[in-house]
PDB file of C-alpha atoms in Angstrom:
ATOM      1  CA  UNK H   1       6.704   7.256  12.899  1.00 97.00           C
ATOM      2  CA  UNK H   2      10.196   7.500  13.564  1.00 98.00           C
ATOM      3  CA  UNK H   3      13.110   7.629  11.022  1.00 98.00           C
ATOM      4  CA  UNK H   4      16.645   6.179  11.176  1.00 98.00           C
ATOM      5  CA  UNK H   5      19.768   6.622   9.134  1.00 98.00           C
ATOM      6  CA  UNK H   6      21.934   3.464   8.475  1.00 98.00           C
ATOM      7  CA  UNK H   7      25.796   3.146   8.961  1.00 98.00           C
ATOM      8  CA  UNK H   8      27.453   3.949   5.771  1.00 97.00           C
ATOM      9  CA  UNK H   9      25.365   7.088   4.826  1.00 98.00           C
ATOM     10  CA  UNK H  10      28.639   8.856   5.438  1.00 98.00           C
ATOM     11  CA  UNK H  11      31.247   6.484   4.030  1.00 97.00           C
ATOM     12  CA  UNK H  12      34.491   6.060   6.012  1.00 96.00           C
ATOM     13  CA  UNK H  13      32.908   7.813   9.131  1.00 98.00           C
ATOM     14  CA  UNK H  14      32.327   5.990  12.399  1.00 98.00           C
ATOM     15  CA  UNK H  15      29.204   5.413  14.540  1.00 98.00           C
ATOM     16  CA  UNK H  16      29.699   8.416  16.553  1.00 98.00           C
ATOM     17  CA  UNK H  17      29.953  10.854  13.502  1.00 98.00           C
ATOM     18  CA  UNK H  18      26.837   9.003  12.136  1.00 98.00           C
ATOM     19  CA  UNK H  19      24.867   9.468  15.445  1.00 98.00           C
ATOM     20  CA  UNK H  20      25.775  13.258  15.520  1.00 98.00           C
ATOM     21  CA  UNK H  21      24.518  13.461  11.858  1.00 98.00           C
ATOM     22  CA  UNK H  22      21.235  11.747  12.964  1.00 98.00           C
ATOM     23  CA  UNK H  23      20.813  14.294  15.791  1.00 98.00           C
ATOM     24  CA  UNK H  24      21.611  17.207  13.559  1.00 98.00           C
ATOM     25  CA  UNK H  25      19.488  16.140  10.731  1.00 97.00           C
ATOM     26  CA  UNK H  26      16.189  15.676  12.973  1.00 97.00           C
ATOM     27  CA  UNK H  27      16.200  11.843  12.710  1.00 98.00           C
ATOM     28  CA  UNK H  28      15.547   9.508  15.573  1.00 98.00           C
ATOM     29  CA  UNK H  29      18.092   6.718  15.604  1.00 98.00           C
ATOM     30  CA  UNK H  30      21.017   5.042  13.837  1.00 98.00           C
ATOM     31  CA  UNK H  31      21.062   1.275  12.425  1.00 98.00           C
ATOM     32  CA  UNK H  32      24.562  -0.017  12.854  1.00 98.00           C
ATOM     33  CA  UNK H  33      24.466  -3.611  11.522  1.00 97.00           C
ATOM     34  CA  UNK H  34      27.807  -5.255  12.616  1.00 98.00           C
ATOM     35  CA  UNK H  35      27.897  -4.496  16.393  1.00 98.00           C
ATOM     36  CA  UNK H  36      31.032  -6.674  16.784  1.00 98.00           C
ATOM     37  CA  UNK H  37      32.962  -4.252  14.685  1.00 97.00           C
ATOM     38  CA  UNK H  38      32.557  -1.608  17.265  1.00 97.00           C
ATOM     39  CA  UNK H  39      35.855  -1.020  19.026  1.00 94.00           C
ATOM     40  CA  UNK H  40      34.283  -0.177  22.456  1.00 97.00           C
ATOM     41  CA  UNK H  41      30.571  -0.758  23.275  1.00 98.00           C
ATOM     42  CA  UNK H  42      30.734   1.269  26.388  1.00 98.00           C
ATOM     43  CA  UNK H  43      32.319   4.231  24.640  1.00 98.00           C
ATOM     44  CA  UNK H  44      29.424   4.156  22.124  1.00 98.00           C
ATOM     45  CA  UNK H  45      26.877   3.941  24.827  1.00 98.00           C
ATOM     46  CA  UNK H  46      28.581   7.155  26.305  1.00 98.00           C
ATOM     47  CA  UNK H  47      28.436   8.866  23.168  1.00 98.00           C
ATOM     48  CA  UNK H  48      24.585   7.960  22.650  1.00 98.00           C
ATOM     49  CA  UNK H  49      23.923   9.474  25.993  1.00 98.00           C
ATOM     50  CA  UNK H  50      25.819  12.522  25.260  1.00 98.00           C
ATOM     51  CA  UNK H  51      24.351  13.258  21.878  1.00 98.00           C
ATOM     52  CA  UNK H  52      20.777  12.137  22.802  1.00 98.00           C
ATOM     53  CA  UNK H  53      20.098   9.605  20.119  1.00 98.00           C
ATOM     54  CA  UNK H  54      21.202   6.011  19.827  1.00 98.00           C
ATOM     55  CA  UNK H  55      21.544   2.917  17.881  1.00 98.00           C
ATOM     56  CA  UNK H  56      18.089   1.524  17.137  1.00 98.00           C
ATOM     57  CA  UNK H  57      18.728  -1.669  15.242  1.00 98.00           C
ATOM     58  CA  UNK H  58      21.616  -4.011  14.727  1.00 98.00           C
ATOM     59  CA  UNK H  59      22.036  -7.519  13.281  1.00 98.00           C
ATOM     60  CA  UNK H  60      22.974 -10.970  14.558  1.00 98.00           C
ATOM     61  CA  UNK H  61      25.868 -12.636  13.148  1.00 98.00           C
ATOM     62  CA  UNK H  62      25.496 -13.853   9.624  1.00 96.00           C
ATOM     63  CA  UNK H  63      24.865 -17.546  10.263  1.00 98.00           C
ATOM     64  CA  UNK H  64      22.491 -19.721   8.171  1.00 98.00           C
ATOM     65  CA  UNK H  65      19.073 -20.136   9.779  1.00 98.00           C
ATOM     66  CA  UNK H  66      18.310 -23.119   7.208  1.00 98.00           C
ATOM     67  CA  UNK H  67      21.238 -25.234   8.177  1.00 98.00           C
ATOM     68  CA  UNK H  68      20.475 -27.409  11.137  1.00 98.00           C
ATOM     69  CA  UNK H  69      24.248 -28.187  11.645  1.00 98.00           C
ATOM     70  CA  UNK H  70      24.696 -24.346  12.526  1.00 98.00           C
ATOM     71  CA  UNK H  71      21.703 -24.075  14.951  1.00 98.00           C
ATOM     72  CA  UNK H  72      23.943 -23.951  17.951  1.00 98.00           C
ATOM     73  CA  UNK H  73      26.111 -21.353  16.380  1.00 98.00           C
ATOM     74  CA  UNK H  74      23.143 -19.196  15.503  1.00 98.00           C
ATOM     75  CA  UNK H  75      21.741 -19.442  18.964  1.00 98.00           C
ATOM     76  CA  UNK H  76      25.153 -18.425  20.408  1.00 98.00           C
ATOM     77  CA  UNK H  77      25.158 -15.314  17.974  1.00 98.00           C
ATOM     78  CA  UNK H  78      21.783 -14.279  19.367  1.00 98.00           C
ATOM     79  CA  UNK H  79      22.999 -14.592  22.981  1.00 98.00           C
ATOM     80  CA  UNK H  80      25.954 -12.377  22.163  1.00 98.00           C
ATOM     81  CA  UNK H  81      23.897  -9.910  20.308  1.00 98.00           C
ATOM     82  CA  UNK H  82      21.395  -9.694  23.164  1.00 98.00           C
ATOM     83  CA  UNK H  83      24.265  -8.806  25.449  1.00 98.00           C
ATOM     84  CA  UNK H  84      25.532  -6.089  23.373  1.00 98.00           C
ATOM     85  CA  UNK H  85      22.080  -4.701  22.991  1.00 98.00           C
ATOM     86  CA  UNK H  86      21.657  -4.401  26.570  1.00 98.00           C
ATOM     87  CA  UNK H  87      24.901  -2.508  26.613  1.00 98.00           C
ATOM     88  CA  UNK H  88      23.742  -0.121  23.787  1.00 98.00           C
ATOM     89  CA  UNK H  89      20.079   0.082  24.549  1.00 98.00           C
ATOM     90  CA  UNK H  90      19.069  -1.511  21.142  1.00 98.00           C
ATOM     91  CA  UNK H  91      15.570  -3.109  21.003  1.00 98.00           C
ATOM     92  CA  UNK H  92      15.541  -4.612  17.436  1.00 98.00           C
ATOM     93  CA  UNK H  93      17.970  -7.338  15.999  1.00 98.00           C
ATOM     94  CA  UNK H  94      17.851  -7.931  12.150  1.00 98.00           C
ATOM     95  CA  UNK H  95      18.426 -11.528  10.923  1.00 98.00           C
ATOM     96  CA  UNK H  96      18.914 -12.720   7.297  1.00 96.00           C
ATOM     97  CA  UNK H  97      18.128 -16.433   6.750  1.00 97.00           C
ATOM     98  CA  UNK H  98      21.176 -17.478   4.766  1.00 97.00           C
ATOM     99  CA  UNK H  99      20.923 -19.086   1.079  1.00 98.00           C
ATOM    100  CA  UNK H 100      18.693 -22.008   0.223  1.00 98.00           C
ATOM    101  CA  UNK H 101      20.472 -25.464   0.489  1.00 98.00           C
ATOM    102  CA  UNK H 102      20.939 -27.182  -2.544  1.00 97.00           C
ATOM    103  CA  UNK H 103      19.278 -30.783  -2.450  1.00 97.00           C
ATOM    104  CA  UNK H 104      17.318 -29.990   0.587  1.00 98.00           C
ATOM    105  CA  UNK H 105      13.305 -29.693   0.317  1.00 98.00           C
ATOM    106  CA  UNK H 106      12.454 -25.988   1.084  1.00 97.00           C
ATOM    107  CA  UNK H 107       9.932 -27.176   3.758  1.00 97.00           C
ATOM    108  CA  UNK H 108      12.603 -28.995   5.686  1.00 98.00           C
ATOM    109  CA  UNK H 109      14.663 -25.794   5.616  1.00 98.00           C
ATOM    110  CA  UNK H 110      11.824 -23.732   6.829  1.00 98.00           C
ATOM    111  CA  UNK H 111      11.132 -26.108   9.692  1.00 98.00           C
ATOM    112  CA  UNK H 112      14.674 -25.836  10.656  1.00 98.00           C
ATOM    113  CA  UNK H 113      14.369 -22.153  10.591  1.00 98.00           C
ATOM    114  CA  UNK H 114      11.176 -22.256  12.743  1.00 98.00           C
ATOM    115  CA  UNK H 115      12.681 -24.464  15.329  1.00 98.00           C
ATOM    116  CA  UNK H 116      15.757 -22.448  15.650  1.00 98.00           C
ATOM    117  CA  UNK H 117      13.708 -19.331  16.169  1.00 98.00           C
ATOM    118  CA  UNK H 118      11.236 -21.047  18.534  1.00 98.00           C
ATOM    119  CA  UNK H 119      14.495 -21.805  20.785  1.00 98.00           C
ATOM    120  CA  UNK H 120      15.496 -18.172  20.455  1.00 98.00           C
ATOM    121  CA  UNK H 121      12.210 -16.594  21.299  1.00 98.00           C
ATOM    122  CA  UNK H 122      12.344 -17.021  25.168  1.00 98.00           C
ATOM    123  CA  UNK H 123      15.876 -15.351  25.158  1.00 98.00           C
ATOM    124  CA  UNK H 124      14.272 -12.306  23.171  1.00 98.00           C
ATOM    125  CA  UNK H 125      11.180 -12.159  25.314  1.00 98.00           C
ATOM    126  CA  UNK H 126      13.170 -12.166  28.527  1.00 98.00           C
ATOM    127  CA  UNK H 127      15.254  -9.189  27.296  1.00 98.00           C
ATOM    128  CA  UNK H 128      12.211  -7.599  25.553  1.00 98.00           C
ATOM    129  CA  UNK H 129      14.160  -7.429  22.180  1.00 98.00           C
ATOM    130  CA  UNK H 130      12.429  -8.081  18.828  1.00 98.00           C
ATOM    131  CA  UNK H 131      14.278 -10.264  16.258  1.00 98.00           C
ATOM    132  CA  UNK H 132      13.227  -9.223  12.764  1.00 98.00           C
ATOM    133  CA  UNK H 133      13.602 -11.665   9.741  1.00 98.00           C
ATOM    134  CA  UNK H 134      14.525  -9.938   6.613  1.00 98.00           C
ATOM    135  CA  UNK H 135      13.305 -11.048   3.135  1.00 98.00           C
ATOM    136  CA  UNK H 136      15.923 -10.044   0.576  1.00 98.00           C
ATOM    137  CA  UNK H 137      15.570 -10.030  -3.272  1.00 98.00           C
ATOM    138  CA  UNK H 138      17.156 -12.780  -5.244  1.00 98.00           C
ATOM    139  CA  UNK H 139      17.036 -11.053  -8.754  1.00 97.00           C
ATOM    140  CA  UNK H 140      19.471  -8.132  -8.223  1.00 98.00           C
ATOM    141  CA  UNK H 141      21.321  -8.130  -4.915  1.00 97.00           C
ATOM    142  CA  UNK H 142      21.085 -11.610  -2.954  1.00 97.00           C
ATOM    143  CA  UNK H 143      20.845 -14.460  -5.368  1.00 98.00           C
ATOM    144  CA  UNK H 144      19.922 -17.757  -3.600  1.00 98.00           C
ATOM    145  CA  UNK H 145      18.763 -16.204  -0.331  1.00 98.00           C
ATOM    146  CA  UNK H 146      16.071 -18.513   1.277  1.00 98.00           C
ATOM    147  CA  UNK H 147      13.564 -15.834   2.405  1.00 98.00           C
ATOM    148  CA  UNK H 148      12.620 -13.648  -0.294  1.00 98.00           C
ATOM    149  CA  UNK H 149       8.624 -13.154  -0.083  1.00 98.00           C
ATOM    150  CA  UNK H 150       6.893 -11.335   2.531  1.00 98.00           C
ATOM    151  CA  UNK H 151       3.887 -13.638   2.491  1.00 98.00           C
ATOM    152  CA  UNK H 152       6.189 -16.553   3.455  1.00 98.00           C
ATOM    153  CA  UNK H 153       7.930 -14.480   6.073  1.00 98.00           C
ATOM    154  CA  UNK H 154       4.648 -13.587   7.686  1.00 98.00           C
ATOM    155  CA  UNK H 155       3.828 -17.336   7.548  1.00 98.00           C
ATOM    156  CA  UNK H 156       7.186 -18.201   9.521  1.00 98.00           C
ATOM    157  CA  UNK H 157       6.459 -15.493  12.099  1.00 98.00           C
ATOM    158  CA  UNK H 158       3.029 -17.063  12.623  1.00 98.00           C
ATOM    159  CA  UNK H 159       4.419 -20.559  13.126  1.00 98.00           C
ATOM    160  CA  UNK H 160       6.968 -19.184  15.659  1.00 98.00           C
ATOM    161  CA  UNK H 161       4.133 -17.519  17.430  1.00 98.00           C
ATOM    162  CA  UNK H 162       6.140 -15.092  19.518  1.00 98.00           C
ATOM    163  CA  UNK H 163       5.630 -11.290  19.720  1.00 98.00           C
ATOM    164  CA  UNK H 164       9.419 -10.900  19.852  1.00 98.00           C
ATOM    165  CA  UNK H 165      10.081 -12.636  16.456  1.00 98.00           C
ATOM    166  CA  UNK H 166       8.643 -10.436  13.353  1.00 98.00           C
ATOM    167  CA  UNK H 167       9.713  -9.011  10.066  1.00 98.00           C
ATOM    168  CA  UNK H 168      11.657  -6.028   8.680  1.00 98.00           C
ATOM    169  CA  UNK H 169       9.849  -5.095   5.440  1.00 98.00           C
ATOM    170  CA  UNK H 170      12.484  -3.609   3.101  1.00 98.00           C
ATOM    171  CA  UNK H 171      10.451  -1.788   0.390  1.00 98.00           C
ATOM    172  CA  UNK H 172      13.450  -1.849  -2.104  1.00 98.00           C
ATOM    173  CA  UNK H 173      13.712  -5.650  -1.706  1.00 98.00           C
ATOM    174  CA  UNK H 174      10.018  -6.384  -1.965  1.00 98.00           C
ATOM    175  CA  UNK H 175       9.483  -4.019  -5.006  1.00 98.00           C
ATOM    176  CA  UNK H 176      12.070  -6.232  -6.828  1.00 98.00           C
ATOM    177  CA  UNK H 177      10.780  -9.552  -5.580  1.00 98.00           C
ATOM    178  CA  UNK H 178       6.925  -9.189  -5.707  1.00 98.00           C
ATOM    179  CA  UNK H 179       5.730  -5.655  -6.350  1.00 97.00           C
ATOM    180  CA  UNK H 180       2.296  -4.865  -4.609  1.00 98.00           C
ATOM    181  CA  UNK H 181       4.211  -2.701  -1.995  1.00 98.00           C
ATOM    182  CA  UNK H 182       1.492  -0.904  -0.282  1.00 98.00           C
ATOM    183  CA  UNK H 183      -0.767  -3.821  -0.206  1.00 98.00           C
ATOM    184  CA  UNK H 184       1.864  -6.102   1.270  1.00 98.00           C
ATOM    185  CA  UNK H 185       3.395  -3.531   3.652  1.00 98.00           C
ATOM    186  CA  UNK H 186       0.087  -2.888   5.251  1.00 98.00           C
ATOM    187  CA  UNK H 187      -1.482  -6.403   4.993  1.00 98.00           C
ATOM    188  CA  UNK H 188       1.299  -7.750   7.071  1.00 98.00           C
ATOM    189  CA  UNK H 189       1.539  -4.962   9.316  1.00 97.00           C
ATOM    190  CA  UNK H 190       1.053  -6.880  12.419  1.00 97.00           C
ATOM    191  CA  UNK H 191       3.940  -9.030  11.647  1.00 98.00           C
ATOM    192  CA  UNK H 192       6.226  -6.089  10.762  1.00 98.00           C
ATOM    193  CA  UNK H 193       8.370  -4.493  13.467  1.00 98.00           C
ATOM    194  CA  UNK H 194      10.344  -2.143  11.283  1.00 97.00           C
ATOM    195  CA  UNK H 195      10.662  -0.738   7.533  1.00 98.00           C
ATOM    196  CA  UNK H 196      13.541  -0.164   5.342  1.00 98.00           C
ATOM    197  CA  UNK H 197      13.267   2.177   2.320  1.00 98.00           C
ATOM    198  CA  UNK H 198      15.209   3.099  -0.938  1.00 98.00           C
ATOM    199  CA  UNK H 199      14.273   3.715  -4.432  1.00 98.00           C
ATOM    200  CA  UNK H 200      14.367   1.382  -7.314  1.00 98.00           C
ATOM    201  CA  UNK H 201      16.404   0.802  -9.421  1.00 98.00           C
ATOM    202  CA  UNK H 202      19.775   1.790  -7.916  1.00 97.00           C
ATOM    203  CA  UNK H 203      18.849   1.532  -4.241  1.00 98.00           C
ATOM    204  CA  UNK H 204      19.376   5.305  -3.745  1.00 98.00           C
ATOM    205  CA  UNK H 205      17.246   7.833  -1.825  1.00 98.00           C
ATOM    206  CA  UNK H 206      13.606   8.190  -2.303  1.00 98.00           C
ATOM    207  CA  UNK H 207      12.714  10.309  -5.219  1.00 97.00           C
ATOM    208  CA  UNK H 208      15.339   8.832  -7.617  1.00 98.00           C
ATOM    209  CA  UNK H 209      13.324   5.843  -9.175  1.00 98.00           C
ATOM    210  CA  UNK H 210       9.997   4.338  -9.525  1.00 98.00           C
ATOM    211  CA  UNK H 211       8.632   4.305  -5.936  1.00 98.00           C
ATOM    212  CA  UNK H 212       5.977   6.834  -4.624  1.00 98.00           C
ATOM    213  CA  UNK H 213       7.089   7.141  -1.131  1.00 98.00           C
ATOM    214  CA  UNK H 214       4.611   9.715  -0.247  1.00 98.00           C
ATOM    215  CA  UNK H 215       1.935   7.307  -0.875  1.00 98.00           C
ATOM    216  CA  UNK H 216       3.804   4.131   0.594  1.00 98.00           C
ATOM    217  CA  UNK H 217       4.610   5.822   3.862  1.00 98.00           C
ATOM    218  CA  UNK H 218       1.279   7.484   4.123  1.00 98.00           C
ATOM    219  CA  UNK H 219      -0.328   4.092   3.806  1.00 98.00           C
ATOM    220  CA  UNK H 220       1.923   2.557   6.412  1.00 98.00           C
ATOM    221  CA  UNK H 221       1.195   5.601   8.836  1.00 98.00           C
ATOM    222  CA  UNK H 222      -2.482   5.083   8.415  1.00 98.00           C
ATOM    223  CA  UNK H 223      -2.149   1.582   9.870  1.00 98.00           C
ATOM    224  CA  UNK H 224      -1.102   3.174  13.204  1.00 98.00           C
ATOM    225  CA  UNK H 225       2.532   2.192  12.719  1.00 98.00           C
ATOM    226  CA  UNK H 226       4.698   3.921  15.145  1.00 97.00           C
ATOM    227  CA  UNK H 227       8.098   2.313  14.543  1.00 98.00           C
ATOM    228  CA  UNK H 228      11.151   3.085  12.740  1.00 98.00           C
ATOM    229  CA  UNK H 229      11.567   3.697   9.025  1.00 98.00           C
ATOM    230  CA  UNK H 230      15.278   3.128   7.929  1.00 98.00           C
ATOM    231  CA  UNK H 231      16.677   5.155   5.182  1.00 98.00           C
ATOM    232  CA  UNK H 232      18.834   2.427   3.955  1.00 98.00           C
ATOM    233  CA  UNK H 233      20.009   3.671   0.783  1.00 98.00           C
ATOM    234  CA  UNK H 234      23.153   5.062  -1.161  1.00 97.00           C
ATOM    235  CA  UNK H 235      22.820   8.762  -2.050  1.00 98.00           C
ATOM    236  CA  UNK H 236      23.373  10.577  -5.374  1.00 98.00           C
ATOM    237  CA  UNK H 237      23.665  13.824  -3.785  1.00 98.00           C
ATOM    238  CA  UNK H 238      25.359  15.100  -0.585  1.00 98.00           C
ATOM    239  CA  UNK H 239      23.779  13.061   2.134  1.00 98.00           C
ATOM    240  CA  UNK H 240      22.789  15.987   4.275  1.00 98.00           C
ATOM    241  CA  UNK H 241      20.913  17.489   1.117  1.00 98.00           C
ATOM    242  CA  UNK H 242      19.342  14.299   0.457  1.00 98.00           C
ATOM    243  CA  UNK H 243      17.852  13.835   3.818  1.00 98.00           C
ATOM    244  CA  UNK H 244      16.716  17.582   3.964  1.00 97.00           C
ATOM    245  CA  UNK H 245      14.884  16.818   0.492  1.00 97.00           C
ATOM    246  CA  UNK H 246      13.319  13.737   2.180  1.00 98.00           C
ATOM    247  CA  UNK H 247      12.077  15.873   4.984  1.00 98.00           C
ATOM    248  CA  UNK H 248      10.538  18.541   2.600  1.00 97.00           C
ATOM    249  CA  UNK H 249       9.385  16.293  -0.211  1.00 97.00           C
ATOM    250  CA  UNK H 250       8.172  13.239   1.762  1.00 98.00           C
ATOM    251  CA  UNK H 251       7.757  13.555   5.606  1.00 98.00           C
ATOM    252  CA  UNK H 252       6.060  17.016   5.381  1.00 97.00           C
ATOM    253  CA  UNK H 253       3.568  15.632   3.062  1.00 97.00           C
ATOM    254  CA  UNK H 254       2.464  12.720   5.109  1.00 97.00           C
TER     255      UNK H 254
END
């Protein structure tokens, strides 16, 4: 398995500073979500080549997938994000779904999402880039978000039927939403392209809450997963020290 840091791990510092930290801390990549906020994509690409690690995941602009009136805007966002990914060498695009629409049956909203992503799939396949739907918890952080459960996420992925539309499984969100983390993180393995981790409560680094990340990551590793585990969390101590603890207390024990 490979490990990524997320932008914001070092508040106020830019993507190049984060990339240098990724390299020095022995991680494998950086997740930078709002690619459109980068000042110069080519400058970032040159920095990646110099440092020897790069951005491994970004996001599509935050446009609702369940609102049919926004379909063309969403697809345009996919096209623009693919272009940015080609410049930066990124292979994964994370997508939220937007909030549930009041007064519209959930099955209609899901049908809208599936149709939009079926139209996006050929673009992703031609570029060999995977779009990852992300279930988010509605109890603490994202009230009203349409997609919250991993089983529904897997159902949607199956309906789209493309190897380039999958899930990002965020352990923090799924612990809050549904629990059964190891069962779900492994049962849906073939629909999952990428994992995010943080402890609960607080969304801080592993070891600060109730989740046993040695057992969780060992179970994921035993499925044969070789993709990225993104450390998407805040830190209660210096980030360098927290990552070193993660290496010693979690990665070394897998």
